[in-house]
Short mmCIF file of C-alpha atoms in Angstrom, two decimals:
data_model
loop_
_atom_site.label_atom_id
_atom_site.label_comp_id
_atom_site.label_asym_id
_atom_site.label_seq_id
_atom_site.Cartn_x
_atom_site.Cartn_y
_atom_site.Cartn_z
CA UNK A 1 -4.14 21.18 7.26
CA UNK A 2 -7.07 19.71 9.16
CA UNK A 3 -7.34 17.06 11.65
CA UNK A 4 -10.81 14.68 10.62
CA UNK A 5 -10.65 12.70 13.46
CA UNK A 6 -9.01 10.91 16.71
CA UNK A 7 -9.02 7.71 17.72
CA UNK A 8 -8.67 7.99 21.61
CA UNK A 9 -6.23 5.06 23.04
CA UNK A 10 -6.57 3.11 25.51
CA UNK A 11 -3.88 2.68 27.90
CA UNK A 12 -2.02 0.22 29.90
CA UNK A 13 -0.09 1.02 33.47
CA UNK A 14 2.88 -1.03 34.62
CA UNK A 15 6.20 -0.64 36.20
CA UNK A 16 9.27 1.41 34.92
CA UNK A 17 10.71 -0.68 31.90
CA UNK A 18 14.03 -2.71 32.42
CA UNK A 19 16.96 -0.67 31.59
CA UNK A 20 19.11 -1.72 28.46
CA UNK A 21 18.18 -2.72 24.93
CA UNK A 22 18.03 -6.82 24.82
CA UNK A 23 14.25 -8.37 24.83
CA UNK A 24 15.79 -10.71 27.84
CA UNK A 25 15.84 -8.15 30.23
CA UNK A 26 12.39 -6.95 29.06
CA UNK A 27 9.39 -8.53 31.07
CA UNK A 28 9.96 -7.74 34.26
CA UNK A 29 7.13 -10.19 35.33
CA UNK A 30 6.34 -14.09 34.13
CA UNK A 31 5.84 -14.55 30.25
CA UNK A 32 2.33 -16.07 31.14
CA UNK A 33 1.44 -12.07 33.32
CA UNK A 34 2.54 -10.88 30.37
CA UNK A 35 0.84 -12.49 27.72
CA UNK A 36 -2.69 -12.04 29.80
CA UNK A 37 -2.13 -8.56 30.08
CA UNK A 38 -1.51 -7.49 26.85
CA UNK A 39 -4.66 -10.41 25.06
CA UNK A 40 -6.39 -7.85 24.12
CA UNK A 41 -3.70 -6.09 21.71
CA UNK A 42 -2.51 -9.89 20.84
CA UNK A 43 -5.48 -11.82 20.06
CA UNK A 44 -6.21 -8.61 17.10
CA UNK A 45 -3.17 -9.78 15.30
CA UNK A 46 -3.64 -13.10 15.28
CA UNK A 47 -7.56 -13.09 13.95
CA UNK A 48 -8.90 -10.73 11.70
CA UNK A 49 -10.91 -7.82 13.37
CA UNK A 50 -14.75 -7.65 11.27
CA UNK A 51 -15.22 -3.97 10.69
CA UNK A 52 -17.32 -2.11 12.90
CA UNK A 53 -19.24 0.88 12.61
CA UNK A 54 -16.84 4.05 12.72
CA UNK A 55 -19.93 6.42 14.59
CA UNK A 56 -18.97 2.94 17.55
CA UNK A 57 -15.78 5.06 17.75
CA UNK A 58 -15.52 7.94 20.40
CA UNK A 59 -13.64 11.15 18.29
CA UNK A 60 -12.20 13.49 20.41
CA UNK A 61 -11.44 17.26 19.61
CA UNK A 62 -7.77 16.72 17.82
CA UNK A 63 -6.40 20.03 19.28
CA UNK A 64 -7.98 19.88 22.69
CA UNK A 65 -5.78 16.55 23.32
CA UNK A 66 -3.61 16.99 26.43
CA UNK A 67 -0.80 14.79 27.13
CA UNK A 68 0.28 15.66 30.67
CA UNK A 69 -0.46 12.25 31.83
CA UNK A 70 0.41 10.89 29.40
CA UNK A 71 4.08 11.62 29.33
CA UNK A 72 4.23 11.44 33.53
CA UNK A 73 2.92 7.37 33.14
CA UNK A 74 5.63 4.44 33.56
CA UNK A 75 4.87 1.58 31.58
CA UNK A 76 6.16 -1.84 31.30
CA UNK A 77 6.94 -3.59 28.21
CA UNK A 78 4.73 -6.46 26.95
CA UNK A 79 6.25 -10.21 26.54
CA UNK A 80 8.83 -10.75 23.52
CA UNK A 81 7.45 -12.38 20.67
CA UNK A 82 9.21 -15.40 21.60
CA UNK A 83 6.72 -15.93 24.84
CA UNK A 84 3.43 -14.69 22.91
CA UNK A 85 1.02 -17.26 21.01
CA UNK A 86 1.68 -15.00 17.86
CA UNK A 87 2.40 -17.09 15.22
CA UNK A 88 5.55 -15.81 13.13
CA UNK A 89 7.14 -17.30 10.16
CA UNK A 90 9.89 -19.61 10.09
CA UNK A 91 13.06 -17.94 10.27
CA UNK A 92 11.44 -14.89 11.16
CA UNK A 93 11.76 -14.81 14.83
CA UNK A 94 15.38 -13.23 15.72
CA UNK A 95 14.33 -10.64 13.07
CA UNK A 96 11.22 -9.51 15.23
CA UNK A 97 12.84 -9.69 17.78
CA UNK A 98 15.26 -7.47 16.56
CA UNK A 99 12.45 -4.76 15.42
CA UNK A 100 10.42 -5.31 18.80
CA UNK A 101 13.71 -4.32 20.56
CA UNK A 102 13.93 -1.64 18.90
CA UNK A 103 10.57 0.16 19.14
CA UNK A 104 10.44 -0.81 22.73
CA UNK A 105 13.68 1.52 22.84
CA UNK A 106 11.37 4.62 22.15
CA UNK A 107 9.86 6.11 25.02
CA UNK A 108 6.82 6.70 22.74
CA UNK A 109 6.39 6.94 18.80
CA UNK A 110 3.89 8.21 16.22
CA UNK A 111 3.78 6.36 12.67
CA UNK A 112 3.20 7.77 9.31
CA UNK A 113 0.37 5.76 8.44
CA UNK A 114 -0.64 5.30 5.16
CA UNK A 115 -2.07 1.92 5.18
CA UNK A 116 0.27 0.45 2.66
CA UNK A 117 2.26 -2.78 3.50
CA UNK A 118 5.12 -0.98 5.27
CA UNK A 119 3.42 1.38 7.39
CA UNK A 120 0.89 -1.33 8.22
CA UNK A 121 3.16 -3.96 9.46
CA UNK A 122 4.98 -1.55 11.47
CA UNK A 123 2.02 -0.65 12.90
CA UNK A 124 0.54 -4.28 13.62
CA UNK A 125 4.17 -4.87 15.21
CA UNK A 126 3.60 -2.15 17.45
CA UNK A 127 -0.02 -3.56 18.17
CA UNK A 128 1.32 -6.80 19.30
CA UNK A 129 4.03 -5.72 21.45
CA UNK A 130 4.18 -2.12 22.48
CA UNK A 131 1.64 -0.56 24.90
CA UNK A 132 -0.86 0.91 23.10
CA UNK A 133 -0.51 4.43 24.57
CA UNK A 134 2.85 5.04 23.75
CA UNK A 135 2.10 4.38 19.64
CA UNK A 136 0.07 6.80 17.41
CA UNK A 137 -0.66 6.30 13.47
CA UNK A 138 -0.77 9.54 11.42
CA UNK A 139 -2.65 9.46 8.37
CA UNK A 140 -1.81 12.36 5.53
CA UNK A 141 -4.84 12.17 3.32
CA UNK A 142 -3.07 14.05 -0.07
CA UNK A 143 -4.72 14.10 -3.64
CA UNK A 144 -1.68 11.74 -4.26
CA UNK A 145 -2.76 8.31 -2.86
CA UNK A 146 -4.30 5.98 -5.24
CA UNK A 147 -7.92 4.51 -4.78
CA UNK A 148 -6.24 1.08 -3.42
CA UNK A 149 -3.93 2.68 -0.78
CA UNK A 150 -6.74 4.38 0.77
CA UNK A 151 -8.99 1.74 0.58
CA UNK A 152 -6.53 -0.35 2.40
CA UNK A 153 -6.14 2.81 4.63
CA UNK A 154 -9.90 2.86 5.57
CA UNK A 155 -9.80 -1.23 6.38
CA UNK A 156 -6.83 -1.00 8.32
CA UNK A 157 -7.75 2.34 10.37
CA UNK A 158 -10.76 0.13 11.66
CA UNK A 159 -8.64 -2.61 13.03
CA UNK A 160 -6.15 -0.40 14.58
CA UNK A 161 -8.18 1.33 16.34
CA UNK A 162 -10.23 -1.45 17.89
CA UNK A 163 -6.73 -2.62 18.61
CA UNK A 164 -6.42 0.46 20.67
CA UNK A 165 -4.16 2.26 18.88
CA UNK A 166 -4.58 6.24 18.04
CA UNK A 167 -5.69 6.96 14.73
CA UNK A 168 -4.93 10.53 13.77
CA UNK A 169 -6.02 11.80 10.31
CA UNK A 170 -4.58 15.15 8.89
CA UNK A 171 -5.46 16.82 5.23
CA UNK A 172 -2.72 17.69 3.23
CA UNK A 173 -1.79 19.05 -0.31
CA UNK A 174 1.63 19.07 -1.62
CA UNK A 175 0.52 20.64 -4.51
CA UNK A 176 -0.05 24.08 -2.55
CA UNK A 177 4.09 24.18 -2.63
CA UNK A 178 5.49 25.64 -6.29
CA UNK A 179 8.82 22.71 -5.50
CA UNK A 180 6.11 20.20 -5.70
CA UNK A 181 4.11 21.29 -8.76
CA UNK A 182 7.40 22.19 -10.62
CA UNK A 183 8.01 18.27 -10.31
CA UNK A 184 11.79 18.23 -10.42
CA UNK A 185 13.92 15.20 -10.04
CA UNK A 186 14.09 15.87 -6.35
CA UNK A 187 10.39 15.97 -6.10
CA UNK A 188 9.54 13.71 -3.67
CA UNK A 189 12.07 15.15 -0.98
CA UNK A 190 9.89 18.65 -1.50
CA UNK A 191 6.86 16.40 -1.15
CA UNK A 192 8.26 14.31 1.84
CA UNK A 193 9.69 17.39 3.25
CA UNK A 194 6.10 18.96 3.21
CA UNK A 195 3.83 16.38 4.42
CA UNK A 196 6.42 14.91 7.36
CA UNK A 197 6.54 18.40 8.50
CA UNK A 198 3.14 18.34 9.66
CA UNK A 199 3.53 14.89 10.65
CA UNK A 200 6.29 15.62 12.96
CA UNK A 201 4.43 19.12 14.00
CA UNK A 202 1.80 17.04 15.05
CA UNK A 203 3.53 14.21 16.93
CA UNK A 204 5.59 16.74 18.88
CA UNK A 205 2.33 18.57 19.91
CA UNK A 206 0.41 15.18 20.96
CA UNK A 207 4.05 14.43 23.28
CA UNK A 208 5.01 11.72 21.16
CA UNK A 209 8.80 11.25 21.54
CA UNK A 210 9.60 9.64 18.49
CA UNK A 211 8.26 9.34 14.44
CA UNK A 212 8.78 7.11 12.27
CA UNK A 213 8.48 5.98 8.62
CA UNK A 214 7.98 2.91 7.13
CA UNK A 215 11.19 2.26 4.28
CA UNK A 216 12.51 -0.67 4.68
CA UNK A 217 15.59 -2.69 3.20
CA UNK A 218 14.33 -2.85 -0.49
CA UNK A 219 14.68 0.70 -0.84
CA UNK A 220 18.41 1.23 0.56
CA UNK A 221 19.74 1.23 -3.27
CA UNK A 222 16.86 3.26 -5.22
CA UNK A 223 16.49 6.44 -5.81
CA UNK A 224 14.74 7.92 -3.07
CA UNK A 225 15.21 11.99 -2.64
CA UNK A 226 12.72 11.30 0.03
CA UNK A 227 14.71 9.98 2.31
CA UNK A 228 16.86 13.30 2.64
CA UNK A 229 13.61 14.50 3.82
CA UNK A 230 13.04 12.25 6.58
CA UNK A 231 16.97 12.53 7.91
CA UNK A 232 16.63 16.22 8.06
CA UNK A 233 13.47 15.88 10.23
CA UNK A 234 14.75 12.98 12.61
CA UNK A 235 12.39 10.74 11.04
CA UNK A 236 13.34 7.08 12.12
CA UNK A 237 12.91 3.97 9.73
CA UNK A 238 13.07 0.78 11.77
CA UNK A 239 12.57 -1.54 9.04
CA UNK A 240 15.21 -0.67 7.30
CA UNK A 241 17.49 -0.53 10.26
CA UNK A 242 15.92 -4.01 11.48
CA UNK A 243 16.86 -5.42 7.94
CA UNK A 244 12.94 -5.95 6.68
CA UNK A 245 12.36 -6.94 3.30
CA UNK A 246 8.98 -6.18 1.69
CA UNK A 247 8.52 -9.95 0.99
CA UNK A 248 8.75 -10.78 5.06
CA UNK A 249 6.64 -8.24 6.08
CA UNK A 250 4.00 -9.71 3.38
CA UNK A 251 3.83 -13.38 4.86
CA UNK A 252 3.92 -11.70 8.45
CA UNK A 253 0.68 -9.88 7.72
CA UNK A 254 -1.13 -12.46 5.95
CA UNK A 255 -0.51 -14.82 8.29
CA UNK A 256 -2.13 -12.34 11.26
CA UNK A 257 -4.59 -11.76 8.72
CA UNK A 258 -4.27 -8.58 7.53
CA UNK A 259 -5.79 -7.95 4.12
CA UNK A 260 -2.63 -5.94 2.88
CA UNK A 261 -0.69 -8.12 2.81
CA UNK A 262 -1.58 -8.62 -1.41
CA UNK A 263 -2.01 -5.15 -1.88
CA UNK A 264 0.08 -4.34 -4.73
CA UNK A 265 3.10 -1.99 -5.07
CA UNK A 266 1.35 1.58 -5.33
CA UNK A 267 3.56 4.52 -5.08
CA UNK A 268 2.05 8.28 -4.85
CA UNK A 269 0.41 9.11 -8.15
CA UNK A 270 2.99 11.72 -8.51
CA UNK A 271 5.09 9.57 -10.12
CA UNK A 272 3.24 8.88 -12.97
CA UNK A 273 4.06 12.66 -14.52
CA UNK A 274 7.75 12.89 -15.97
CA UNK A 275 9.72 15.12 -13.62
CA UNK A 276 9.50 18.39 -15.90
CA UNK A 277 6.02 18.43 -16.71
CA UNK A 278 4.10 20.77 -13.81
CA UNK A 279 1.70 18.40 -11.75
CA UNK A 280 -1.96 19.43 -11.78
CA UNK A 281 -4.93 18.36 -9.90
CA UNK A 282 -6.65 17.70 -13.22
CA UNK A 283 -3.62 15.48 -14.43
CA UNK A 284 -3.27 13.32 -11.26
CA UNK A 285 -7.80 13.08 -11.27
CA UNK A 286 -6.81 11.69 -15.03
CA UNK A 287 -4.16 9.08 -13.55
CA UNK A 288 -6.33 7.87 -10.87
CA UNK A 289 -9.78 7.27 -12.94
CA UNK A 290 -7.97 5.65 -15.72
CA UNK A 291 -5.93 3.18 -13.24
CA UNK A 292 -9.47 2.29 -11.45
CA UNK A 293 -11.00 1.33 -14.72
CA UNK A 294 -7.82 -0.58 -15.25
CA UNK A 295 -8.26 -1.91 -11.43
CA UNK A 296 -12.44 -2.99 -12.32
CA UNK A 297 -11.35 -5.22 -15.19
CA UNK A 298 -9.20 -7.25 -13.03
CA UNK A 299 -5.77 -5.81 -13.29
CA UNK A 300 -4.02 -5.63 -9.71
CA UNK A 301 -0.84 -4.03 -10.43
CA UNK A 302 -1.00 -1.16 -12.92
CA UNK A 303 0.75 2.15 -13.78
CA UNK A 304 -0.91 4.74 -16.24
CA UNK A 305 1.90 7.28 -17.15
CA UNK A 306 0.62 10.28 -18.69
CA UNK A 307 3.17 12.22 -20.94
CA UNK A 308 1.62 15.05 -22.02
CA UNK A 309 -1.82 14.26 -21.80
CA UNK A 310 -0.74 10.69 -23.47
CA UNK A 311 -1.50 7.68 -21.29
CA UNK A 312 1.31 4.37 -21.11
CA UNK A 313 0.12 1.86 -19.60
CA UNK A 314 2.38 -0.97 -17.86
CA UNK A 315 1.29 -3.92 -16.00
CA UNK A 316 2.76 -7.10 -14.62
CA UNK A 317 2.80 -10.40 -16.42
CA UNK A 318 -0.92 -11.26 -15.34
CA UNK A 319 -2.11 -7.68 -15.84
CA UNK A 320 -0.78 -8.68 -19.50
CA UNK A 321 -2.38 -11.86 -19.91
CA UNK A 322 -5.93 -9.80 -18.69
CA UNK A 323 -5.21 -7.62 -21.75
CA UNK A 324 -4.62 -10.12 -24.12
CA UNK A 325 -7.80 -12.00 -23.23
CA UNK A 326 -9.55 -9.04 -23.39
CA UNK A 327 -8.55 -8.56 -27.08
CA UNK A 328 -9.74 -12.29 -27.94
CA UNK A 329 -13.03 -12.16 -25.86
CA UNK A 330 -13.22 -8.50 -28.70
CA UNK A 331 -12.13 -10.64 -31.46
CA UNK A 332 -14.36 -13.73 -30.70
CA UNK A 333 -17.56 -12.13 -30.51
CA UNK A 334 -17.24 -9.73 -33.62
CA UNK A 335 -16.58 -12.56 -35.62
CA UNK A 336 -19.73 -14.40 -34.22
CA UNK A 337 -21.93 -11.24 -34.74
CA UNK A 338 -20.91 -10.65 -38.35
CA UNK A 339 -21.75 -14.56 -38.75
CA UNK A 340 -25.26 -13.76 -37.47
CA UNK A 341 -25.33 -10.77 -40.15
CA UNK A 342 -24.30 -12.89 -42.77
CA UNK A 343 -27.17 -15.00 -42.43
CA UNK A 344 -25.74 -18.11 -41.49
CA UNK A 345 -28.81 -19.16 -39.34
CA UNK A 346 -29.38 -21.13 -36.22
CA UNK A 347 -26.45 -22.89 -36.06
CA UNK A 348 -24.34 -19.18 -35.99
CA UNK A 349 -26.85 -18.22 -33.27
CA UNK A 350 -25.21 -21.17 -31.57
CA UNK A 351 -22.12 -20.18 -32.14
CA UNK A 352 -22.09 -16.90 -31.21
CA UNK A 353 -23.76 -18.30 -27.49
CA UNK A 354 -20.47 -20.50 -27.32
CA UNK A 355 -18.30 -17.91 -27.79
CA UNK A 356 -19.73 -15.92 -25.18
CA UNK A 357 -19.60 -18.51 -22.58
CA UNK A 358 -16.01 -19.38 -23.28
CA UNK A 359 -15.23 -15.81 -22.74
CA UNK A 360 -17.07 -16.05 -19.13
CA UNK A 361 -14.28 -18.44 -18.64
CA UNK A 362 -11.26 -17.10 -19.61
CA UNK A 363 -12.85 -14.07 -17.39
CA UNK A 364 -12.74 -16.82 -14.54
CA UNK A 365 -9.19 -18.37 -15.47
CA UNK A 366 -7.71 -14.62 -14.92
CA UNK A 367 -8.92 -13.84 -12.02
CA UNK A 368 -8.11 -17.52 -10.57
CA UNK A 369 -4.61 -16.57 -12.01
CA UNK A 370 -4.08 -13.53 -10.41
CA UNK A 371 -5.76 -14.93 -7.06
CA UNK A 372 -2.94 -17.86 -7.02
CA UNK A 373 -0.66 -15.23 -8.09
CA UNK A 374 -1.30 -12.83 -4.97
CA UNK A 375 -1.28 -16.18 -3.01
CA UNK A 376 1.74 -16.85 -3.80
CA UNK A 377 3.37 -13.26 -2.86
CA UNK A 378 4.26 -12.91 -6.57
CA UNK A 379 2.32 -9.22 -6.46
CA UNK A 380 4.59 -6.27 -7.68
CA UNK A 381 7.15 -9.15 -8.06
CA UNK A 382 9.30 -9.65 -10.84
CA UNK A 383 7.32 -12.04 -14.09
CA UNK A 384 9.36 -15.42 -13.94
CA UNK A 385 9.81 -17.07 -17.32
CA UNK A 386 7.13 -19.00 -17.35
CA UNK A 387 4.47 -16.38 -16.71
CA UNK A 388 6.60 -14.09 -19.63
CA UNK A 389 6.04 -17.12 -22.00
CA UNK A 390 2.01 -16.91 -21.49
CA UNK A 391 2.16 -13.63 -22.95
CA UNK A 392 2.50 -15.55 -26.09
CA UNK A 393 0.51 -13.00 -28.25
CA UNK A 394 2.68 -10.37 -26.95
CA UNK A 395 6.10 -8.89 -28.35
CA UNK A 396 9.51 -7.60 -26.84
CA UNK A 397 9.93 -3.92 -26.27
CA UNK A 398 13.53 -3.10 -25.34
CA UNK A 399 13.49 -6.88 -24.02
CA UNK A 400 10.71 -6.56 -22.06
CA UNK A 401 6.85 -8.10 -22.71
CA UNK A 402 4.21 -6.38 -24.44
CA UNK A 403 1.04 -6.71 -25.99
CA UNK A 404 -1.51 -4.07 -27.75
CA UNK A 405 -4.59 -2.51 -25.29
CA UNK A 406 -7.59 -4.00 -27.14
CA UNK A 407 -9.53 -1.19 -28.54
CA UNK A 408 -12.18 -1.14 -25.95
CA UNK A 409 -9.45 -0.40 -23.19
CA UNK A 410 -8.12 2.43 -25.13
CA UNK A 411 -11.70 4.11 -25.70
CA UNK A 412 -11.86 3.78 -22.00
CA UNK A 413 -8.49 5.76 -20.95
CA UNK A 414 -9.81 8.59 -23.36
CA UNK A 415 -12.92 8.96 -21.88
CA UNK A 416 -11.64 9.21 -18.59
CA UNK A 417 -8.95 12.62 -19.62
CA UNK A 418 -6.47 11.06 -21.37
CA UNK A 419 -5.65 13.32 -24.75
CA UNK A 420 -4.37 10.20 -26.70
CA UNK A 421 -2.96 6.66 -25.57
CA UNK A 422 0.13 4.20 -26.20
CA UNK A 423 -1.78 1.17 -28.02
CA UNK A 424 0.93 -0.72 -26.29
CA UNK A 425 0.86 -2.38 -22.98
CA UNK A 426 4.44 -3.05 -21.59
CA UNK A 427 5.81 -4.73 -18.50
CA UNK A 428 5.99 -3.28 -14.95
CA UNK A 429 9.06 -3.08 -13.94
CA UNK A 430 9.66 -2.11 -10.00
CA UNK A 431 11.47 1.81 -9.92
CA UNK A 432 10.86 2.08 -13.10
CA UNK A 433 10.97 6.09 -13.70
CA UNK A 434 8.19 8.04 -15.77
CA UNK A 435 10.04 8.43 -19.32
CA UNK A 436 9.33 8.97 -22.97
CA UNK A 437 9.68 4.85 -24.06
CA UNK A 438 11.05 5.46 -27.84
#
């Protein structure tokens, strides 16, 4: 474990806080003190933050911290959303208020941080409302994120921290741990177990009271083993005790501008090996090239499961539609080129121009589909009927749309480590677990 770098904080002094839980007795001061104290923090969420350079950032040495001062300073609360200018969604409001309540309630908190939506918005929340000093974000950078978690991680990082927040960044492998690379059904609570240990180690070293995670009220009836994990560390998850759904905390951030907000469901690449089969470096460096070449064709939400060295591929109903084009774009222009070997002159040269062109468009109708799609908070949502029924080249499998990876696709996934593929493409579905599909 290694610490890459530290965001130094800044702070903000103030009285002692008012005693109790409710956000009336908060401010101790006028809402319109409070809201000029804490502009900086506020005026972040509500406009996106440009990126700056990270060498503008000041590092500091991550183990030479002290935090003697900072655990003798008083502080006083910022204003409660409802006297901010930070826009929230309808029906929204008692809800934040709820969560602001609640983190206020800490005497000081460090956030697992990956950058995702969850961990984000609890983060931005924090931004808006809580003195800056009394939050830190920990980032575990594992083998196990995707590419578009920690890209997301590297765009966020740079607006929390000119936000003022402490960015902390530690290196960690789960796969050092034989409970991890024997990939059980219980993996993830070795895995969570692992990496919020030095999450925890860390936050109790900086003198940050509390941690917490960022599970929120979707996840109360899965399947999580993780979440044994976090209760045996004293992990808190405010979300879920707040009542956040995944949805809300999507048209919170893209309405204070945060980029996440679209950023598809992406669980740890771990989860792509059946529980069983050993997890290798080599077999999660398969996983992640074969989902970015998935990822550069357009495809937002994507799994690659690898069984065995054999890659499955599901997608949502867009990622589908993507495929299918895919395979008529293939089919279009090897019927035009064996027209121009036939010898069917200038008027198959013309033809084979048209059928490139209209293939440049369907390349622009997916992406506008999956841009209105993302608008429309549909990522990593369930298909509706309607976008099932577009998949009209596709088939059922177990009830569920399908459609065959064209044959360039399939090339692709081998050349990147995968031993053999599925030719069939079937529907994401959300929890779905890595199994042999008959």
């Amino acid at each position: 474990m290694e610490t890459c770098i530290d965001i130094s904080a800044k702070t903000h002094g103030g009285g002692e806080p008012g005693e109790g839980s409710g956000l009336s007795a908060v401010p101790a001061r006028s809402a319109e003190s409070a809201v000029s104290d804490s502009a900086a923090n506020r005026d972040a969420c509500a406009t996106s933050v440009a990126p700056t350079d990270r060498d503008a950032f000041e590092p500091i040495d991550a183990c030479a911290a002290t935090d003697a001062s900072f655990r003798s300073t008083a502080f006083e609360p910022f204003a409660t959303p409802a006297q901010t200018a930070i826009p929230v969604p309808r029906g929204l409001q008692r809800k934040l208020d709820s969560l602001v309540n609640l983190l206020l309630s800490y005497e000081s908190m460090a956030i697992g941080f990956s950058g995702g939506v969850d961990s984000t918005f609890l983060a931005a929340v924090c931004a808006c409302f809580v003195p800056a000093c009394r939050v830190a974000l920990i980032h575990l950078d594992t083998p196990l994120i995707g590419t578009p978690e920690h890209a997301s991680f590297e765009r966020e990082r740079e607006r929390f921290a000119r936000m003022g927040l402490q960015i902390i960044c530690l290196t960690e492998n789960p796969l050092e741990h034989a409970s991890v690379t024997a990939n059980p059904a219980d993996r993830c609570y070795h895995c969570k177990r692992a990496a919020f240990s030095s999450v925890v180690t860390e936050a109790r070293r900086r003198g940050f009271a509390t941690v917490l995670e960022g599970s929120n009220a979707d996840d109360a009836g899965d399947y999580r083993p993780g979440m044994r994990a976090m209760r045996e560390l004293g992990v808190q998850s405010p979300l879920m005790e707040t009542g956040w759904h995944k949805s809300e905390e999507r048209e919170v951030l893209k309405l204070w501008g945060h980029e996440v907000w679209s950023l598809p469901a992406g669980a740890c690449l771990a989860t792509r090996i059946p529980c069983g089969e050993m997890l290798t470096q080599k077999k999660l460096k398969v996983v992640r090239a074969c989902e970015d070449y998935l990822h550069e064709l357009g495809i937002a939400q994507v799994r690659v499961r690898l069984d065995n060295g054999t890659a499955r591929v599901s997608t949502d109903s867009a990622g589908l539609n993507v495929l299918q084009r895919l395979s008529i774009e293939k089919a279009d222009v090897e019927g035009a080129t064996r027209r121009v070997a036939a010898g069917k002159g200038s008027d198959a040269e013309v033809r084979v121009g048209t059928d490139v062109k209209r293939s440049d468009d369907e390349r622009d109708d997916t992406a506008n589909e999956r841009a209105d799609s993302e608008r429309d908070g549909a990522t990593g949502s369930e298909p509706t009927s309607s976008s099932i029924a577009a998949c009209s080249n596709g088939v059922l499998h177990a009830g569920n749309p399908c459609t065959p990876l064209p044959r360039q696709v399939m090339d692709a996934l081998i050349a990147n480590g995968a031993t053999a593929v599925d030719p069939t493409a079937r529907l994401y579905l959300h929890g779905e677990m890595s199994v042999v599909l008959p």
